[in-house]
Short mmCIF file of C-alpha atoms and ligand atoms in Angstrom, two decimals:
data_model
loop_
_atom_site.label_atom_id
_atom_site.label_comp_id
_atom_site.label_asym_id
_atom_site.label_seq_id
_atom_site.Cartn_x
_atom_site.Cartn_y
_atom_site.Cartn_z
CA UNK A 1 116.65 115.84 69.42
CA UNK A 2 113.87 115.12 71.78
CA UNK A 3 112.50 118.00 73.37
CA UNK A 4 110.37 117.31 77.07
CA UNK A 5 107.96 119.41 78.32
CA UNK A 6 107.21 119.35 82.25
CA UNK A 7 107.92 121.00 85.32
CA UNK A 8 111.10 120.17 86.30
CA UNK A 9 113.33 119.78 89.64
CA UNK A 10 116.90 121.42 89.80
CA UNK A 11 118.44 119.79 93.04
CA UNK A 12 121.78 122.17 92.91
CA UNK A 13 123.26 125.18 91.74
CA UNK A 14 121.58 128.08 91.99
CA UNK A 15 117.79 126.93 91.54
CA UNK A 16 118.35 124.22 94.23
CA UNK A 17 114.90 122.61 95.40
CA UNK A 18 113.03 124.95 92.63
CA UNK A 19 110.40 123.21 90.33
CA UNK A 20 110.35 125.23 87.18
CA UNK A 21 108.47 124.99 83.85
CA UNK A 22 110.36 124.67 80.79
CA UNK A 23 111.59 122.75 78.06
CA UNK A 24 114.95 120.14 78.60
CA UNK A 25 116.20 119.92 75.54
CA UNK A 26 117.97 116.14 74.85
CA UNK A 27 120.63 115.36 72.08
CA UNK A 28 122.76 112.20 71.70
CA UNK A 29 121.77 110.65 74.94
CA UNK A 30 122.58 114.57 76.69
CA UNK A 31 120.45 116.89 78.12
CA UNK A 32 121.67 118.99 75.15
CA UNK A 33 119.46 122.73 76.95
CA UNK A 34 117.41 123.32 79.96
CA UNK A 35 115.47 126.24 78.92
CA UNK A 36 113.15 127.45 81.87
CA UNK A 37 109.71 129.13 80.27
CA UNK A 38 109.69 127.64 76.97
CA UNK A 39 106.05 126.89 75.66
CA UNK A 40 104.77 123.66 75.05
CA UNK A 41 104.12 123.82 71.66
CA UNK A 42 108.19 124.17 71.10
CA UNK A 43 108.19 120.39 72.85
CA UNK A 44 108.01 116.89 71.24
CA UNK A 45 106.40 115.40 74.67
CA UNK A 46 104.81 116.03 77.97
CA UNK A 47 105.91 114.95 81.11
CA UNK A 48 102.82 114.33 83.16
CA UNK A 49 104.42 115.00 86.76
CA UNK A 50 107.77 116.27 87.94
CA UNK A 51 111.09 115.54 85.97
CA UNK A 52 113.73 114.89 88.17
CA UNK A 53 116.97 113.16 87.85
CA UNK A 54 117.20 109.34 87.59
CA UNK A 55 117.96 107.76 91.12
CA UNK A 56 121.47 105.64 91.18
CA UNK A 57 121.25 102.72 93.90
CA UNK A 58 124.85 101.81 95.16
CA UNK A 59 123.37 98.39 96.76
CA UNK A 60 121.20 96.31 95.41
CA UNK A 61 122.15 92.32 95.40
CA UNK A 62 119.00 91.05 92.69
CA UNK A 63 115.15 91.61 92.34
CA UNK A 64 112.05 90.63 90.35
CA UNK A 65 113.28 86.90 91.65
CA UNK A 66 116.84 86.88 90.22
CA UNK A 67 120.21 86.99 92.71
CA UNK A 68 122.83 88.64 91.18
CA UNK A 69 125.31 86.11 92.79
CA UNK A 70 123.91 83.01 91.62
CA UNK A 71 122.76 84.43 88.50
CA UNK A 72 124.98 87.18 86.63
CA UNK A 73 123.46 87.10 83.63
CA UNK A 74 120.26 88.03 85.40
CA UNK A 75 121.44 91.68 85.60
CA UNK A 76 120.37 92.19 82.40
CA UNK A 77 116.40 91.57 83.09
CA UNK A 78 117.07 93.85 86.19
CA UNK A 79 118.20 96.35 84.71
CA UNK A 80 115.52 96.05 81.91
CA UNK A 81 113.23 96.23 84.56
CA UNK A 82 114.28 98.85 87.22
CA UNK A 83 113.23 101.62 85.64
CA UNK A 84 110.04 101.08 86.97
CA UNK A 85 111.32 102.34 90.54
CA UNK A 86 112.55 105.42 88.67
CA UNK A 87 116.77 103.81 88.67
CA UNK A 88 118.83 104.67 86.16
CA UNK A 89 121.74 103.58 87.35
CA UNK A 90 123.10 101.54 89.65
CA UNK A 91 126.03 98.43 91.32
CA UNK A 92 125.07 94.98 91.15
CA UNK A 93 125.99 93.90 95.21
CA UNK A 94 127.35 90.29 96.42
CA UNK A 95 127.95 89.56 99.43
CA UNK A 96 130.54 87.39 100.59
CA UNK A 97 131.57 84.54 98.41
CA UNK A 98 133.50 81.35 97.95
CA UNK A 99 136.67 82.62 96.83
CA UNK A 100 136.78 80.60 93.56
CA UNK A 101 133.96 82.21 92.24
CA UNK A 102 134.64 85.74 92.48
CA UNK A 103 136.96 85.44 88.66
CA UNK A 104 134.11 83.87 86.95
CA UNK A 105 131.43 85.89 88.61
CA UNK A 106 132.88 89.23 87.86
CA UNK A 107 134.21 88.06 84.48
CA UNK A 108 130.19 87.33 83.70
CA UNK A 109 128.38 90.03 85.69
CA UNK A 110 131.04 92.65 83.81
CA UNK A 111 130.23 91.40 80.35
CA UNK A 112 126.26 91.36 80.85
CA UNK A 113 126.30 94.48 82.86
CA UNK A 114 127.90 96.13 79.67
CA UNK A 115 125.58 94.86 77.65
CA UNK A 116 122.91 95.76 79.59
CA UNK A 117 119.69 98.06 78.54
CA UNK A 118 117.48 100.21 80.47
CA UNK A 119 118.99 101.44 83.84
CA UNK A 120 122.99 101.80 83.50
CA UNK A 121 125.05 98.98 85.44
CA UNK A 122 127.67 101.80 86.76
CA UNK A 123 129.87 98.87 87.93
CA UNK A 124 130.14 96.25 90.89
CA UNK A 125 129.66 96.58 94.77
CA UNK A 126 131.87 94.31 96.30
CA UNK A 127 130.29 93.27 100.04
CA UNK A 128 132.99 91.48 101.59
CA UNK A 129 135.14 89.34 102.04
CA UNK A 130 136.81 91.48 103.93
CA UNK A 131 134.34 91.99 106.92
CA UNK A 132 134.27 91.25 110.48
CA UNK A 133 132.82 87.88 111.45
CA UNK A 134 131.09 89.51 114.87
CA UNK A 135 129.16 91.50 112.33
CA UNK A 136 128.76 89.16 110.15
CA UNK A 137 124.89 89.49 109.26
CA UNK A 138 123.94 86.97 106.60
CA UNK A 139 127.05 86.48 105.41
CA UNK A 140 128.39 82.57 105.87
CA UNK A 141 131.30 82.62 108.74
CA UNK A 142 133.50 80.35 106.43
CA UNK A 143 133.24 82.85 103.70
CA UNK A 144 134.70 85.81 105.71
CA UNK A 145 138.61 86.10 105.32
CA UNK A 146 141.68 88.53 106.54
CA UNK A 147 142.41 91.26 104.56
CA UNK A 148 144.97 89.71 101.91
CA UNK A 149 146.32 92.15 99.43
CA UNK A 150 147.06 89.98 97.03
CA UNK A 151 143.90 88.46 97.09
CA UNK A 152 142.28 91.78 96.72
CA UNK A 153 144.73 92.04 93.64
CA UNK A 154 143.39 88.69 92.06
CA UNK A 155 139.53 89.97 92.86
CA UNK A 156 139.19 93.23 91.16
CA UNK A 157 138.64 93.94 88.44
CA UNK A 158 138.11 97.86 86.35
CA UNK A 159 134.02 97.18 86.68
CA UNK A 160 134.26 97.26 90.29
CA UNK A 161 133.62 100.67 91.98
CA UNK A 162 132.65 100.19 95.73
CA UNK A 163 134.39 97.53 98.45
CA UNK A 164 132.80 97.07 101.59
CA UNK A 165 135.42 95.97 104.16
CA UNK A 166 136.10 96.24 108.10
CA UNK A 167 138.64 98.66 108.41
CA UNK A 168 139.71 97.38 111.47
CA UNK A 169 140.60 94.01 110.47
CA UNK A 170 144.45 93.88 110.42
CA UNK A 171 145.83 94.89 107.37
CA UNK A 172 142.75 96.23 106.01
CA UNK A 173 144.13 100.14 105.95
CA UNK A 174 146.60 98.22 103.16
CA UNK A 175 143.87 97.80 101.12
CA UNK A 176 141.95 100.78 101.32
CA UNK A 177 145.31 102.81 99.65
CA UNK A 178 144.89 100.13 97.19
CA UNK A 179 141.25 100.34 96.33
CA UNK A 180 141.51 104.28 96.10
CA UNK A 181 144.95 104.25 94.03
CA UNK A 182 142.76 102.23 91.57
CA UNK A 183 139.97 104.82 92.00
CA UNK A 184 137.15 102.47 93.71
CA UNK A 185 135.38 103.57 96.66
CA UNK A 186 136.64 102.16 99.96
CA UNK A 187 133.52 101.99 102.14
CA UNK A 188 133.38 100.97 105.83
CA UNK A 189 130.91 98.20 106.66
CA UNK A 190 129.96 94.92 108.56
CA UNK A 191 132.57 96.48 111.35
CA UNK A 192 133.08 96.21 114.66
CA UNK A 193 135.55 99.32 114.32
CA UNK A 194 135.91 101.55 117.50
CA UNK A 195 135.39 105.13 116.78
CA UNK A 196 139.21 105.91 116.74
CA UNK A 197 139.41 103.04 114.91
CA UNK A 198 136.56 104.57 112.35
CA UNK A 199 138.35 108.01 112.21
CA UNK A 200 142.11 106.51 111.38
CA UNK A 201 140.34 104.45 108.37
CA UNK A 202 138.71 108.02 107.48
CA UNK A 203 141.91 109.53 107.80
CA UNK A 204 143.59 106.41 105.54
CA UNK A 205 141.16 106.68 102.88
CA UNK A 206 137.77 105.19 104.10
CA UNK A 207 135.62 107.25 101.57
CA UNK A 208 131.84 105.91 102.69
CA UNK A 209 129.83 103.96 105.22
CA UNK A 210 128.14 101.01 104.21
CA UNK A 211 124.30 100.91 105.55
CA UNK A 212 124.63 103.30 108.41
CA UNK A 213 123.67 101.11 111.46
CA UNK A 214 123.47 98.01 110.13
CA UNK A 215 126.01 95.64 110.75
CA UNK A 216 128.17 97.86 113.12
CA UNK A 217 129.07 98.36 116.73
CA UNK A 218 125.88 100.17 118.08
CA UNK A 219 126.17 103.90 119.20
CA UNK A 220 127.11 103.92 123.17
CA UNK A 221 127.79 107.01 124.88
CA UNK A 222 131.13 106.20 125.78
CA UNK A 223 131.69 104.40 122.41
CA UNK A 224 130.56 105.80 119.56
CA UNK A 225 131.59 102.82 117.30
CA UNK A 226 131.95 103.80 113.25
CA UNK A 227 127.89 104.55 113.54
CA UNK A 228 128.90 107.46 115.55
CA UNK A 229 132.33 108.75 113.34
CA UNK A 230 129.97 108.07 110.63
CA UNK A 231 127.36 110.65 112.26
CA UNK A 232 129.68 112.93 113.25
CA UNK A 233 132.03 112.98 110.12
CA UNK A 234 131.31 114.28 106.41
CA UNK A 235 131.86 110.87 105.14
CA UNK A 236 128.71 110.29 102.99
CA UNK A 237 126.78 106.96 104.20
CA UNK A 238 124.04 104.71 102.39
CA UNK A 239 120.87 104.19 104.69
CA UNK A 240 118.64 102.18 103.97
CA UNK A 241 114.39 103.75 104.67
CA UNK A 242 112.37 100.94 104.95
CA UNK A 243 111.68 101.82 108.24
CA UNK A 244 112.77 99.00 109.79
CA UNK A 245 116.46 98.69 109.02
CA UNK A 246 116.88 101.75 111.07
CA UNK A 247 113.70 103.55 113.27
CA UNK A 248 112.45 106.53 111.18
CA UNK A 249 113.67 108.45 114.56
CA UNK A 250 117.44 107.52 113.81
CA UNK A 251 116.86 108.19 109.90
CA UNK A 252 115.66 111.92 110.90
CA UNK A 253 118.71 112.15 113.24
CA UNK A 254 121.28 111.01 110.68
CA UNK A 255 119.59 113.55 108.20
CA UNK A 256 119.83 116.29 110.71
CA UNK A 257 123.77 115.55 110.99
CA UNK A 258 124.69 114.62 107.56
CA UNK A 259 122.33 117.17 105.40
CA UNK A 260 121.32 115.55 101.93
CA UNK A 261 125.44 115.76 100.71
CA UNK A 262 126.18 113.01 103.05
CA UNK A 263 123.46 110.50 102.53
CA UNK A 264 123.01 108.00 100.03
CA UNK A 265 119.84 105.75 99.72
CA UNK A 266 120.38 102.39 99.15
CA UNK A 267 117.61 99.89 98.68
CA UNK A 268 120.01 96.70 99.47
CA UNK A 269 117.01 95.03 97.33
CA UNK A 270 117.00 91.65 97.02
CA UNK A 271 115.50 88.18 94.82
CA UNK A 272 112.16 88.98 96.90
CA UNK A 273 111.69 92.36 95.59
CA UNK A 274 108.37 92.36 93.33
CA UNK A 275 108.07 88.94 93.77
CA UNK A 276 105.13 87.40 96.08
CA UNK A 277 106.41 86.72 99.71
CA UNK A 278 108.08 83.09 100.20
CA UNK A 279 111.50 81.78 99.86
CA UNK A 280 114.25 83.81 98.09
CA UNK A 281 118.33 83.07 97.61
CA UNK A 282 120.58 85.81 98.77
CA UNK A 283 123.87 84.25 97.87
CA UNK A 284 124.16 80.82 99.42
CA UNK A 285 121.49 82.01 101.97
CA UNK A 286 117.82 81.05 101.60
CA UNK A 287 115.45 83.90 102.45
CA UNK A 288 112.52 84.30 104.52
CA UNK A 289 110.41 86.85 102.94
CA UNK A 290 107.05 88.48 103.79
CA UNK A 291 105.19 91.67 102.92
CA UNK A 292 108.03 94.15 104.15
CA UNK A 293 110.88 92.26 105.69
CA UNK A 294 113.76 89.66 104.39
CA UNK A 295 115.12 87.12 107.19
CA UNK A 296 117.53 84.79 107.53
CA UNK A 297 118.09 82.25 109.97
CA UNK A 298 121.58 82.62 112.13
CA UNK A 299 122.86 81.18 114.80
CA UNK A 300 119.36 80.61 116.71
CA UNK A 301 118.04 83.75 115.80
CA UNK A 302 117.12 85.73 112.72
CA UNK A 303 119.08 88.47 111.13
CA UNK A 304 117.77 90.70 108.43
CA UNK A 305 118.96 90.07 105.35
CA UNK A 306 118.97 92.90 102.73
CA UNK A 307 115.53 94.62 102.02
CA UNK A 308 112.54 94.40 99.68
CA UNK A 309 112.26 98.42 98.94
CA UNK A 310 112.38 100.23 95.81
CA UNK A 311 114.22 103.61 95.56
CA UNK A 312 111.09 105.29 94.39
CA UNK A 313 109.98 104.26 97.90
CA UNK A 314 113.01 105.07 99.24
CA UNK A 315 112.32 108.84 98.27
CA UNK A 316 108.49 109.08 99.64
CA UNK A 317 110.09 107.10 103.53
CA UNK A 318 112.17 109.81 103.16
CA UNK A 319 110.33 112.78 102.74
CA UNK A 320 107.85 111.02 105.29
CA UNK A 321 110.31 110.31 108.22
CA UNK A 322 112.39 113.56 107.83
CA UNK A 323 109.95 116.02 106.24
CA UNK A 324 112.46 117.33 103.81
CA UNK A 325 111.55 118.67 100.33
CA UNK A 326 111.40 116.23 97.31
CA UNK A 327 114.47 118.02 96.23
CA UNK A 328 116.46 116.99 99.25
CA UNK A 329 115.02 113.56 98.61
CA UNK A 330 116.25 113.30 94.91
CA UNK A 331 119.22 114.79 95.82
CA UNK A 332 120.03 111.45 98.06
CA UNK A 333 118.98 109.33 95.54
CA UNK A 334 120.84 110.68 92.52
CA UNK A 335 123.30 113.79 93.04
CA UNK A 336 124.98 112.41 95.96
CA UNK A 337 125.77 108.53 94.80
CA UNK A 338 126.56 110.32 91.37
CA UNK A 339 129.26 112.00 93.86
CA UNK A 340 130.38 109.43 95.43
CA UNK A 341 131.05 107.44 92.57
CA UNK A 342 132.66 110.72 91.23
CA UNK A 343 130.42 110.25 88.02
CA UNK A 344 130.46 114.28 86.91
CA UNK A 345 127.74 114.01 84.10
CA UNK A 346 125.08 112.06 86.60
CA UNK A 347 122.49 113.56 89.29
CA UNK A 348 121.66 116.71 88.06
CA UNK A 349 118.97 118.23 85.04
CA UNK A 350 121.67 120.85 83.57
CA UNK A 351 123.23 121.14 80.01
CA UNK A 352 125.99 118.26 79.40
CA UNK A 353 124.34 116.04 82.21
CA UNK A 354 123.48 112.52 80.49
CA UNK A 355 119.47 112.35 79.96
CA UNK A 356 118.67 109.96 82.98
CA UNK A 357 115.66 111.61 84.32
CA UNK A 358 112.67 110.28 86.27
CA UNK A 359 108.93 111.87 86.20
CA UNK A 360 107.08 111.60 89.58
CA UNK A 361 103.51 111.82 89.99
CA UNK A 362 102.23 113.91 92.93
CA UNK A 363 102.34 110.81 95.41
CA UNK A 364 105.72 110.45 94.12
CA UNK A 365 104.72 107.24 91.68
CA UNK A 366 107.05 106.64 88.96
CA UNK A 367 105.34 107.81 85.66
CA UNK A 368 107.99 107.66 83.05
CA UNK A 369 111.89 107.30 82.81
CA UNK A 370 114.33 108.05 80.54
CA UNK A 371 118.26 106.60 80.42
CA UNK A 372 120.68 108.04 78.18
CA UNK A 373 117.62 109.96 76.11
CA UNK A 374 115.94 107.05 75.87
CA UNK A 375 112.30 106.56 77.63
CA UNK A 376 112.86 103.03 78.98
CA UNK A 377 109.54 102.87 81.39
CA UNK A 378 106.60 104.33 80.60
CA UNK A 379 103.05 103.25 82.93
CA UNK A 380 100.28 102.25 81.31
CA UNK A 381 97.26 104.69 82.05
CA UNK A 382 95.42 103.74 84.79
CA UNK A 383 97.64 101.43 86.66
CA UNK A 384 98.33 104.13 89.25
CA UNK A 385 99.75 102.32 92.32
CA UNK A 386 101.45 102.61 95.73
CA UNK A 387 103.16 99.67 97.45
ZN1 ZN B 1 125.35 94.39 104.37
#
């Protein structure tokens, strides 16, 4: 039993958005009690900030220098590593990929995600290859195929819990009743999808929206495009608040519409992130990296290509560009992807909830974090720091 002491955020339920003092009470990797008003001297540790729940990311494709794609193995020093953004959880991303490699890739990412320690791999985000080649981003033309059932058959495999496709690709509506039947999210991206076209795949089983904005038919006023059935539908999204994936503007808008229940925060992280800026792999891309932004040369011009943000950053853009309460923030970084990937013991501090909980300084710097019970980041004093 490991008893920590703090203020503490409930994001839902009947405390929603409240910070209270108290005691959570952990046991066997649960948050065992949560007993508001219990003194100090009944705990076995302070928590010098607020204790919130641990953020999931449901799109990250490598960091600290490793790509997930060329380097499965890898996820197990990311994972080591990422609790220093305050994640507890979250799905190693690839984008699209010679189809020969997806059997050995997931056969190795599955077996070192599982025996990974610090933040939880909660299983694989499949980017493609199922995506429309006028949206193509930095994915390789070549790579990009028709929807094929049975090759979606040979792909999976029980690790995987999100496919990104183009649901209006012919055919693709036969997959999405196959990816839910088998329980994995079926989530609209890289699309060129109308917004009838967008609201049939809703209607057919399209259960999220892939980096709202990003790599879809933009939002005109006669045609709204999936960004705009995305908008104006309760179909939860991942956004991505770097500020400059989408202008803080559009990221206030979209929060306006969609609330905190419909938003996800994705970091879409790549190699570059916590690395110096240079040159980074992002599958069989090479990366142009500086301070803030990832590039890729395509077809004469540039296209971003994934992100170098933390979810801990995430959060603060957040809060910043929208002005809503740290509560709201958390609650798009951990309740809702807990949701989405219908994880029921994930995203909230409440008896029987697993012990993934992040403590946030008042600038919202990660202090400490704790997966399954376990503290698996802890900052050295004095090494306060903001990107
Ligand atoms: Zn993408």
């Amino acid at each position: 039993m490991l008893r920590l002491f703090g203020a503490f955020l409930s994001p839902m339920g009947a405390q929603a958005g409240t910070v209270t003092e108290g005691v959570i009470a952990i046991e066997g990797g649960r948050i065992a009690a949560v007993l508001p008003g219990a003194p100090p001297a009944a705990a076995d540790m302070p928590a010098a900030g607020t204790v919130v729940p641990g953020f999931i990311d449901l799109q990250i494709n490598g960091a600290y220098g490793h790509d997930f794609m060329n380097a499965p193995e890898s996820v197990v020093e990311v994972a080591r590593r990422l609790p220093e953004t305050g994640v507890t959880g979250f799905l190693p991303t690839i984008v699209a990929a010679p189809a020969a490699r997806y059997a050995p890739w997931l056969a190795a990412i599955t077996e070192a995600g599982r025996a990974a320690r610090g933040a939880c791999v909660l299983g694989l985000h499949l980017e493609g290859p199922f995506l429309n080649v006028e949206k193509k981003a930095t994915n390789r033309p070549e790579l990009l195929r028709a929807p094929d059932l049975d090759a979606l058959r040979e792909m999976l495999n029980d690790f995987v819990r999100i496919m990104t496709l183009a649901p209006e690709l012919p055919g693709a509506l036969d997959l999405v009743a196959e990816l839910r039947r088998r329980g994995i999210v079926a989530a609209a991206g890289h699309s060129m999808a109308t917004y009838d076209e967008a609201m049939a795949a809703f209607a057919a089983g399209v259960n999220y929206g892939t980096h709202l904005g990003n790599a879809m038919r933009g939002l005109h006023h006669r045609e709204l495009g999936l960004f705009g059935a995305l908008l104006a539908s309760a179909v939860p999204v991942g956004v991505i608040v770097d500020g400059i994936h989408l202008h803080p503007e559009l990221v206030r808008l979209a929060y306006r519409l969609k609330g905190a229940a419909g938003i996800t925060l994705v970091t879409d992280t790549i190699a570059a992130f916590g690395m110096p800026p240079g040159h980074y792999a992002l599958g069989t891309r090479t990366v142009e990296v500086d301070e803030t932004t990832a590039r890729v040369a395509v077809d004469g011009g540039y296209n971003l290509a994934g992100a170098v943000l933390s979810m801990d950053a995430a959060v603060r853009n957040m809060m910043a560009f929208t002005g809503c309460s740290l509560a709201e923030a958390v609650t798009m970084a951990s309740a809702t992807p807990a949701r989405v990937l219908g994880l029921a013991r994930k995203g909230q501090i409440a008896p029987g909830f697993d012990a993934d909980l992040t403590v946030l300084d008042a600038d919202g710097g990660v202090v400490m974090t704790l997966a399954g019970g376990e503290v698996v980041y802890q900052r050295a004093a004095g090494t306060e720091q903001r990107e």
